[in-house]
Tab-separated table of C-alpha atoms and ligand atoms in Angstrom:
chain	number	residue	atom	x	y	z
A	111	MET	CA	93.716	-57.736	-69.212
A	112	ARG	CA	97.102	-59.055	-68.450
A	113	SER	CA	99.986	-58.769	-70.831
A	114	GLU	CA	100.687	-61.786	-72.983
A	115	SER	CA	104.288	-60.882	-73.590
A	116	SER	CA	105.842	-63.470	-71.293
A	117	ALA	CA	106.867	-66.711	-72.904
A	118	GLU	CA	103.944	-69.063	-73.103
A	119	ARG	CA	104.691	-72.566	-72.154
A	120	ARG	CA	102.855	-75.797	-72.493
A	121	VAL	CA	103.575	-78.707	-70.229
A	122	ARG	CA	102.581	-82.084	-71.497
A	123	PRO	CA	104.498	-85.132	-72.598
A	124	PRO	CA	106.603	-84.110	-75.612
A	125	LEU	CA	104.813	-84.686	-78.911
A	126	ALA	CA	107.575	-87.051	-79.990
A	127	VAL	CA	106.864	-89.215	-76.939
A	128	ILE	CA	103.134	-89.230	-77.650
A	129	ARG	CA	103.767	-90.130	-81.307
A	130	GLU	CA	105.966	-92.989	-80.293
A	131	ARG	CA	104.147	-94.487	-77.335
A	132	VAL	CA	100.458	-94.443	-78.204
A	133	PRO	CA	100.001	-97.646	-80.233
A	134	ILE	CA	98.321	-96.850	-83.534
A	135	LEU	CA	96.273	-100.067	-83.563
A	136	LEU	CA	94.960	-99.519	-80.053
A	137	LEU	CA	94.196	-95.892	-80.887
A	138	ALA	CA	92.254	-96.809	-84.029
A	139	GLU	CA	90.047	-99.134	-82.011
A	140	HIS	CA	89.761	-96.566	-79.228
A	141	LEU	CA	88.421	-94.120	-81.817
A	142	GLY	CA	85.861	-96.656	-82.980
A	143	LEU	CA	87.645	-97.714	-86.168
A	144	PRO	CA	87.547	-101.508	-86.224
A	145	VAL	CA	90.891	-102.915	-87.385
A	146	VAL	CA	91.174	-106.091	-89.446
A	147	ARG	CA	94.630	-107.244	-90.497
A	148	ASN	CA	96.067	-103.768	-89.861
A	149	ARG	CA	93.474	-102.111	-92.059
A	150	ALA	CA	90.564	-99.882	-91.131
A	151	LYS	CA	87.849	-98.000	-92.952
A	152	CYS	CA	89.150	-94.633	-94.166
A	153	VAL	CA	88.325	-91.671	-91.912
A	154	ARG	CA	87.133	-89.906	-95.089
A	155	SER	CA	84.955	-92.779	-96.202
A	156	GLU	CA	82.769	-90.292	-98.112
A	157	ASN	CA	85.657	-89.974	-100.604
A	158	HIS	CA	85.344	-93.662	-101.405
A	159	ALA	CA	82.964	-95.692	-103.477
A	160	HIS	CA	80.588	-97.714	-101.271
A	161	GLY	CA	81.734	-95.763	-98.191
A	162	ASP	CA	85.036	-97.641	-98.215
A	163	ARG	CA	83.433	-101.004	-97.583
A	164	THR	CA	86.753	-102.691	-98.315
A	165	PRO	CA	89.000	-100.786	-95.909
A	166	SER	CA	91.611	-98.606	-97.638
A	167	MET	CA	93.443	-97.232	-94.646
A	168	SER	CA	96.608	-99.068	-93.630
A	169	LEU	CA	97.906	-98.955	-90.098
A	170	ASP	CA	101.613	-99.551	-89.693
A	171	PRO	CA	102.499	-100.596	-86.139
A	172	ALA	CA	106.253	-100.553	-86.864
A	173	ARG	CA	106.215	-96.911	-87.903
A	174	ASN	CA	103.210	-96.161	-85.700
A	175	SER	CA	101.523	-94.377	-88.594
A	176	PHE	CA	98.536	-94.630	-90.903
A	177	LYS	CA	97.835	-93.925	-94.563
A	178	CYS	CA	94.878	-94.154	-96.902
A	179	TRP	CA	95.742	-95.505	-100.322
A	180	VAL	CA	93.124	-93.319	-101.964
A	181	CYS	CA	93.025	-90.031	-100.051
A	182	PRO	CA	96.350	-88.183	-100.176
A	183	GLU	CA	95.550	-86.094	-97.066
A	184	VAL	CA	94.694	-89.088	-94.883
A	185	LYS	CA	98.019	-90.093	-93.373
A	186	GLY	CA	100.345	-89.402	-90.490
A	187	SER	CA	100.993	-90.148	-86.849
A	188	VAL	CA	98.698	-90.993	-83.919
A	189	LEU	CA	98.288	-87.244	-83.415
A	190	ASP	CA	97.147	-86.791	-87.021
A	191	LEU	CA	94.666	-89.624	-86.634
A	192	VAL	CA	93.066	-87.966	-83.602
A	193	MET	CA	93.025	-84.575	-85.360
A	194	GLN	CA	91.317	-86.061	-88.409
A	195	VAL	CA	88.801	-88.240	-86.622
A	196	LYS	CA	87.814	-85.812	-83.876
A	197	GLY	CA	88.411	-82.534	-85.695
A	198	LEU	CA	90.877	-81.292	-83.080
A	199	SER	CA	93.895	-79.014	-83.300
A	200	LEU	CA	97.355	-80.453	-82.722
A	201	THR	CA	97.447	-79.248	-79.114
A	202	GLU	CA	93.962	-80.573	-78.407
A	203	ALA	CA	94.891	-83.920	-79.952
A	204	ALA	CA	98.010	-84.066	-77.788
A	205	ASP	CA	95.951	-83.277	-74.671
A	206	TYR	CA	93.419	-85.926	-75.639
A	207	LEU	CA	96.082	-88.609	-76.088
A	208	ALA	CA	97.891	-87.543	-72.920
A	209	VAL	CA	94.731	-88.383	-70.985
A	210	GLU	CA	93.341	-91.351	-72.875
A	211	PHE	CA	96.687	-93.126	-73.165
A	212	ASN	CA	98.188	-91.882	-69.960
A	213	SER	CA	99.544	-95.271	-68.925
A	214	GLU	CA	101.061	-96.028	-72.327
A	215	ILE	CA	102.732	-92.629	-72.429
A	216	ALA	CA	103.977	-92.771	-68.857
A	217	SER	CA	105.423	-96.256	-69.308
A	218	ASP	CA	109.160	-96.491	-69.847
A	219	THR	CA	109.032	-100.053	-71.010
A	220	LEU	CA	106.387	-99.910	-73.674
A	221	SER	CA	107.713	-98.492	-76.877
A	222	ILE	CA	106.798	-100.239	-80.032
A	223	THR	CA	108.630	-97.962	-82.390
A	224	LYS	CA	111.948	-97.341	-80.710
A	225	SER	CA	113.825	-99.717	-82.943
A	226	ALA	CA	111.887	-98.859	-86.063
A	227	PRO	CA	113.383	-96.413	-88.543
A	228	SER	CA	112.312	-93.023	-87.339
A	229	SER	CA	109.176	-91.871	-88.982
A	230	SER	CA	109.343	-91.526	-92.727
A	231	VAL	CA	105.845	-90.116	-92.528
A	232	LYS	CA	105.955	-86.343	-92.505
A	233	GLN	CA	104.653	-84.880	-89.260
A	234	PRO	CA	103.017	-81.494	-89.107
A	235	VAL	CA	105.536	-79.088	-87.675
A	236	SER	CA	104.387	-76.778	-84.982
A	237	GLY	CA	106.615	-73.860	-84.156
A	238	GLN	CA	104.502	-72.421	-81.379
A	239	ILE	CA	104.628	-75.324	-78.975
A	240	HIS	CA	107.469	-75.189	-76.548
A	241	ILE	CA	108.308	-78.591	-75.157
A	242	GLU	CA	109.618	-78.821	-71.647
A	243	ASN	CA	112.087	-81.421	-70.508
A	244	LYS	CA	110.058	-81.772	-67.344
A	245	PRO	CA	106.887	-83.305	-68.704
A	246	PHE	CA	104.616	-83.176	-65.683
A	247	PHE	CA	103.344	-80.388	-63.505
A	248	ASP	CA	104.343	-80.274	-59.837
A	249	PRO	CA	101.524	-82.085	-57.991
A	250	ALA	CA	101.932	-80.065	-54.773
A	251	LEU	CA	101.456	-76.778	-56.600
A	252	ARG	CA	98.562	-78.242	-58.522
A	253	THR	CA	96.844	-79.131	-55.239
A	254	GLN	CA	97.421	-75.601	-53.890
A	255	ILE	CA	95.854	-74.096	-56.995
A	256	LEU	CA	92.953	-76.553	-56.881
A	257	ILE	CA	92.215	-75.781	-53.232
A	258	GLU	CA	91.989	-72.081	-54.132
A	259	LEU	CA	89.838	-72.773	-57.176
A	260	LEU	CA	87.410	-74.958	-55.242
A	261	LYS	CA	86.963	-72.236	-52.595
A	262	LEU	CA	85.838	-69.938	-55.416
A	263	THR	CA	83.323	-72.273	-57.007
A	264	SER	CA	79.721	-72.833	-55.969
A	265	SER	CA	77.673	-75.989	-55.709
A	266	PRO	CA	76.312	-76.973	-59.146
A	267	ASP	CA	74.050	-74.232	-60.498
A	268	ARG	CA	70.658	-74.791	-62.090
A	269	GLU	CA	72.096	-75.411	-65.553
A	270	ALA	CA	74.597	-77.933	-64.208
A	271	LEU	CA	71.931	-79.720	-62.166
A	272	GLN	CA	69.741	-79.887	-65.253
A	273	TYR	CA	72.578	-81.465	-67.206
A	274	LEU	CA	73.185	-84.014	-64.429
A	275	LYS	CA	69.480	-84.758	-64.165
A	276	GLY	CA	69.533	-85.607	-67.877
A	277	ARG	CA	72.057	-88.278	-66.965
A	278	ARG	CA	69.966	-89.394	-64.014
A	279	ILE	CA	72.448	-88.033	-61.491
A	280	SER	CA	70.717	-86.328	-58.573
A	281	ALA	CA	71.598	-83.132	-56.726
A	282	LYS	CA	72.265	-85.288	-53.670
A	283	THR	CA	74.908	-87.357	-55.452
A	284	ALA	CA	76.387	-84.155	-56.907
A	285	SER	CA	76.668	-82.789	-53.394
A	286	VAL	CA	78.132	-85.962	-51.879
A	287	MET	CA	80.697	-86.093	-54.693
A	288	LYS	CA	81.477	-82.360	-54.258
A	289	LEU	CA	80.753	-81.466	-57.873
A	290	CYS	CA	80.810	-77.726	-58.427
A	291	SER	CA	80.252	-74.930	-60.916
A	292	VAL	CA	82.186	-71.927	-62.077
A	293	SER	CA	79.253	-69.533	-61.787
A	294	ASP	CA	81.134	-66.236	-61.673
A	295	TYR	CA	83.802	-66.705	-64.305
A	296	LYS	CA	85.412	-63.315	-63.865
A	297	ALA	CA	85.563	-63.454	-60.088
A	298	VAL	CA	87.177	-66.905	-60.151
A	299	SER	CA	89.613	-65.845	-62.843
A	300	ASP	CA	90.637	-62.631	-61.050
A	301	ALA	CA	91.023	-64.306	-57.672
A	302	LEU	CA	93.271	-67.033	-59.073
A	303	SER	CA	95.346	-64.473	-60.975
A	304	ALA	CA	95.871	-62.543	-57.755
A	305	LYS	CA	97.285	-65.606	-55.988
A	306	PHE	CA	99.317	-67.383	-58.651
A	307	SER	CA	101.494	-66.329	-61.551
A	308	LYS	CA	100.164	-66.557	-65.080
A	309	GLU	CA	102.835	-69.166	-65.875
A	310	GLN	CA	101.736	-71.358	-62.957
A	311	LEU	CA	98.085	-71.132	-63.953
A	312	ILE	CA	98.899	-71.969	-67.575
A	313	GLU	CA	101.145	-74.846	-66.619
A	314	SER	CA	98.515	-76.261	-64.295
A	315	GLY	CA	96.096	-76.393	-67.207
A	316	LEU	CA	93.512	-74.142	-65.529
A	317	PHE	CA	94.377	-71.258	-67.839
A	318	ASN	CA	94.884	-71.391	-71.585
A	319	GLU	CA	97.902	-69.990	-73.398
A	320	LYS	CA	96.263	-66.585	-73.669
A	321	GLY	CA	96.064	-66.449	-69.901
A	322	ASN	CA	92.320	-67.011	-69.601
A	323	LEU	CA	90.558	-69.439	-67.283
A	324	ARG	CA	89.544	-72.375	-69.456
A	325	PHE	CA	86.183	-73.080	-67.823
A	326	TYR	CA	84.060	-70.517	-69.645
A	327	GLN	CA	81.948	-73.165	-71.337
A	328	HIS	CA	83.171	-76.106	-69.266
A	329	LYS	CA	81.445	-74.921	-66.124
A	330	LEU	CA	80.761	-78.202	-64.343
A	331	LEU	CA	83.784	-79.413	-62.407
A	332	PHE	CA	84.547	-82.916	-61.187
A	333	PRO	CA	87.291	-82.728	-58.576
A	334	TYR	CA	89.416	-85.806	-57.921
A	335	TYR	CA	90.186	-86.243	-54.233
A	336	GLN	CA	92.901	-88.423	-52.770
A	337	ASN	CA	92.750	-88.849	-48.995
A	338	GLY	CA	90.413	-85.872	-48.886
A	339	ILE	CA	92.779	-83.583	-50.791
A	340	PRO	CA	91.995	-82.331	-54.318
A	341	VAL	CA	94.633	-83.656	-56.694
A	342	TYR	CA	93.050	-83.381	-60.122
A	343	LEU	CA	90.049	-82.030	-61.954
A	344	GLN	CA	87.991	-82.570	-65.047
A	345	ALA	CA	85.623	-79.961	-66.434
A	346	ARG	CA	82.564	-80.669	-68.534
A	347	ALA	CA	80.745	-78.578	-71.094
A	348	LEU	CA	77.006	-78.505	-70.461
A	349	ASP	CA	76.229	-77.957	-74.119
A	350	ASN	CA	76.792	-81.137	-76.129
A	351	THR	CA	77.797	-79.225	-79.260
A	352	ILE	CA	80.996	-78.017	-77.598
A	353	VAL	CA	84.162	-79.850	-78.573
A	354	PRO	CA	85.907	-81.226	-76.622
A	355	LYS	CA	83.217	-82.189	-74.122
A	356	GLU	CA	85.736	-82.472	-71.317
A	357	LEU	CA	88.797	-80.521	-70.315
A	358	ASN	CA	91.581	-82.035	-68.279
A	359	LEU	CA	94.431	-80.566	-66.339
A	360	ARG	CA	97.951	-80.991	-67.593
A	361	GLY	CA	100.203	-83.654	-66.257
A	362	ALA	CA	99.703	-87.151	-65.011
A	363	ILE	CA	96.383	-88.180	-63.524
A	364	PRO	CA	97.439	-89.150	-60.009
A	365	CYS	CA	94.658	-91.595	-59.138
A	366	PRO	CA	91.319	-92.926	-60.338
A	367	TYR	CA	88.249	-90.732	-59.832
A	368	ASN	CA	86.670	-91.279	-56.396
A	369	HIS	CA	89.926	-92.738	-55.102
A	370	ASP	CA	88.832	-92.577	-51.475
A	371	GLN	CA	86.140	-95.161	-52.111
A	372	LEU	CA	89.029	-97.605	-52.436
A	373	ILE	CA	89.882	-96.984	-48.795
A	374	ARG	CA	86.318	-97.546	-47.616
A	375	SER	CA	84.912	-100.391	-49.657
A	376	PRO	CA	85.901	-104.043	-50.177
A	377	ILE	CA	83.882	-104.117	-53.403
A	378	ILE	CA	84.622	-101.722	-56.238
A	379	TYR	CA	82.896	-101.072	-59.552
A	380	LEU	CA	85.390	-99.882	-62.147
A	381	CYS	CA	83.839	-97.471	-64.657
A	382	GLU	CA	84.978	-95.653	-67.749
A	383	GLY	CA	84.563	-91.927	-67.248
A	384	VAL	CA	83.324	-89.870	-64.341
A	385	ILE	CA	79.723	-89.671	-65.580
A	386	ASP	CA	79.402	-93.465	-65.637
A	387	ALA	CA	80.848	-93.694	-62.126
A	388	LEU	CA	78.392	-91.072	-60.871
A	389	THR	CA	75.532	-93.034	-62.420
A	390	VAL	CA	76.617	-96.160	-60.587
A	391	ILE	CA	77.131	-94.208	-57.337
A	392	GLU	CA	73.618	-92.787	-57.795
A	393	HIS	CA	72.298	-96.345	-57.644
A	394	GLY	CA	74.110	-96.914	-54.374
A	395	PHE	CA	77.088	-98.896	-55.588
A	396	PRO	CA	80.731	-98.110	-54.726
A	397	ALA	CA	82.270	-96.964	-58.000
A	398	ILE	CA	85.463	-95.381	-59.189
A	399	ALA	CA	86.414	-94.257	-62.704
A	400	ILE	CA	89.373	-94.300	-64.989
A	401	PRO	CA	89.194	-91.501	-67.556
A	402	GLY	CA	89.335	-93.757	-70.619
A	403	ALA	CA	89.534	-97.448	-71.358
A	404	GLY	CA	93.265	-97.263	-72.045
A	405	SER	CA	94.144	-95.092	-69.080
A	406	PHE	CA	94.551	-97.521	-66.189
A	407	LYS	CA	98.064	-97.172	-64.791
A	408	ASN	CA	99.942	-100.184	-63.533
A	409	GLU	CA	100.981	-98.349	-60.381
A	410	TRP	CA	97.317	-98.064	-59.377
A	411	LEU	CA	97.081	-101.827	-59.040
A	412	SER	CA	98.206	-101.822	-55.410
A	413	LEU	CA	95.190	-99.646	-54.516
A	414	PHE	CA	92.990	-102.645	-55.324
A	415	LYS	CA	94.745	-105.224	-53.129
A	416	GLY	CA	92.235	-107.367	-51.289
A	417	LYS	CA	89.249	-105.887	-53.134
A	418	ARG	CA	86.678	-107.527	-55.296
A	419	VAL	CA	86.624	-105.554	-58.541
A	420	TYR	CA	83.760	-105.519	-61.058
A	421	SER	CA	84.547	-103.934	-64.389
A	422	LEU	CA	81.856	-101.852	-66.064
A	423	LEU	CA	84.005	-100.566	-68.902
A	424	ASP	CA	82.134	-99.781	-72.104
A	425	ALA	CA	81.164	-102.721	-74.271
A	426	ASP	CA	82.957	-101.253	-77.296
A	427	ILE	CA	86.197	-102.469	-78.831
A	428	ALA	CA	88.402	-100.253	-76.685
A	429	GLY	CA	86.539	-101.295	-73.535
A	430	LYS	CA	86.810	-104.971	-74.383
A	431	ALA	CA	90.530	-104.665	-75.128
A	432	ALA	CA	91.054	-102.842	-71.838
A	433	ASN	CA	89.065	-105.487	-69.960
A	434	GLU	CA	91.306	-108.228	-71.319
A	435	ARG	CA	94.436	-106.320	-70.348
A	436	LEU	CA	93.084	-105.528	-66.873
A	437	LYS	CA	91.937	-109.088	-66.324
A	438	ALA	CA	95.475	-110.333	-66.943
A	439	LEU	CA	96.992	-107.536	-64.865
A	440	PHE	CA	94.706	-108.078	-61.858
A	441	SER	CA	95.161	-111.807	-62.110
A	442	THR	CA	98.956	-111.552	-61.794
A	443	ALA	CA	98.410	-109.397	-58.703
A	444	GLU	CA	95.923	-111.988	-57.374
A	445	ILE	CA	93.122	-109.460	-57.215
A	446	ASP	CA	89.585	-110.668	-57.810
A	447	PHE	CA	88.450	-109.090	-61.108
A	448	SER	CA	85.189	-109.813	-62.918
A	449	ILE	CA	83.827	-108.292	-66.078
A	450	LEU	CA	80.134	-107.436	-65.907
A	451	PRO	CA	78.870	-107.784	-69.440
A	452	ILE	CA	76.642	-104.894	-70.436
A	453	PRO	CA	74.450	-106.282	-73.181
A	454	GLU	CA	74.434	-104.651	-76.579
A	455	GLY	CA	71.861	-101.884	-76.631
A	456	PHE	CA	71.826	-101.322	-72.877
A	457	ASP	CA	73.615	-98.533	-71.129
A	458	ILE	CA	74.906	-98.475	-67.624
A	459	ASN	CA	71.663	-96.902	-66.381
A	460	ASP	CA	69.502	-99.743	-67.691
A	461	TYR	CA	71.931	-102.160	-66.184
A	462	PHE	CA	71.720	-100.652	-62.744
A	463	LEU	CA	67.998	-100.145	-62.905
A	464	GLY	CA	67.866	-103.909	-62.624
A	465	LYS	CA	66.787	-104.899	-66.118
A	466	THR	CA	69.564	-107.419	-66.417
A	467	TRP	CA	71.484	-107.135	-63.215
A	468	LYS	CA	71.241	-109.825	-60.548
A	469	LYS	CA	73.037	-109.593	-57.273
B	712	ZN	ZN1	90.551	-92.591	-97.943
C-alpha cells in the first residue's frame, strides 16, 4: 500500500461556482421534483400530512437556495438538494452536478445569483476539500492515462455482458463501441501506479482520495473517443444497488459520447446517457449521447453543422426542458433539429423496436 501522507487534492469546479451556477429551479426538475410557482413537494414528504400534497418547499432563484417551511433540516444550496434527494456526500453531490450541469457550470455568462446578496443560507462547511484555482484536469495527460488504462482492461467479461444483455445491448455492439471491463483490479491498479504519480491518478479521477482505483464495483467502462483517441470515460456499476450507478472522470467532458459518429453520419440521434445511445446503436441507428439532459455544451453546436438531428432525450421534465433549449439553440445555428416524442409508458427500446416508430 502506498503512503497517504502527500496532500490529497480534488480537482473539480470550486463548490462556490457550483452553488452559484447550477440553477435551483432547473435542478429541482432535473431531480424529478415538479416545480409550480417556485414551490415543490418537500424531499421529506413523509414528515408531512398527506405526503405534502400542497408543496411546502420553497425554491428561491435569487439566492439559488431551497427551504421547507415545516422541516428544519430541509434547506440549503443546490449541493444540499442533491445530497438530500440522492443520499450523496458533499463530494459526490459536487461530482454529480459537475457532470449533469457541465454547460451551466462552464458558462461564464450564465450566473443567476451574482448580483444577489451572497447566500444567507448556511452552507455545510467542508474542511477536507482543497479547491484548486485551475478547475479542470489537463486533457493531454488525461488521454495518456486513459490509453494506459485501456491497454490494461479486457473486453467486457461475462458479468458485464449479462448486464448489457439485460438492456438489450449485444456483445457485438459492446465490441464495436470498445466497451471494456476492469477484470483484474489489482493488476490494473498496480500498472497505473507504476506509470503515473498518485497525484496525477487522483486528479484524473481514476483514483479516489485514498489512492485506490475507483472501478472496484464500477467495472464496466464506456470510453469516449474523439478522432479515435480516448478523451473521457464513464464507469458503470453492474449491481443496481450501488450508488452512484455511474462514475465520471474529473474535469470537463470534452465531447458527446460516440463523437466520431458525427464525422461519419449526416443523421444523428441525440440520446440522454450512454446506455440509451447504445440501445439506439444496437438497432442500427447513428446515435450519440450527452451525459444528462442539462449537459449539452454550446461549443458542441458546431459539431452538428449540416446534420439532421433527432432528439431522443427522456420524456421527463428535465428532458423536455432540455429539448426546448436545444431546439432554440440549434435553430439559431440553422441546424435541423426534431424532437422524437417517446410516448408515456414507452422506453427507447419499445420505440426502436418499431411499436410507434415510422421512418
Ligand atoms: Zn418538509
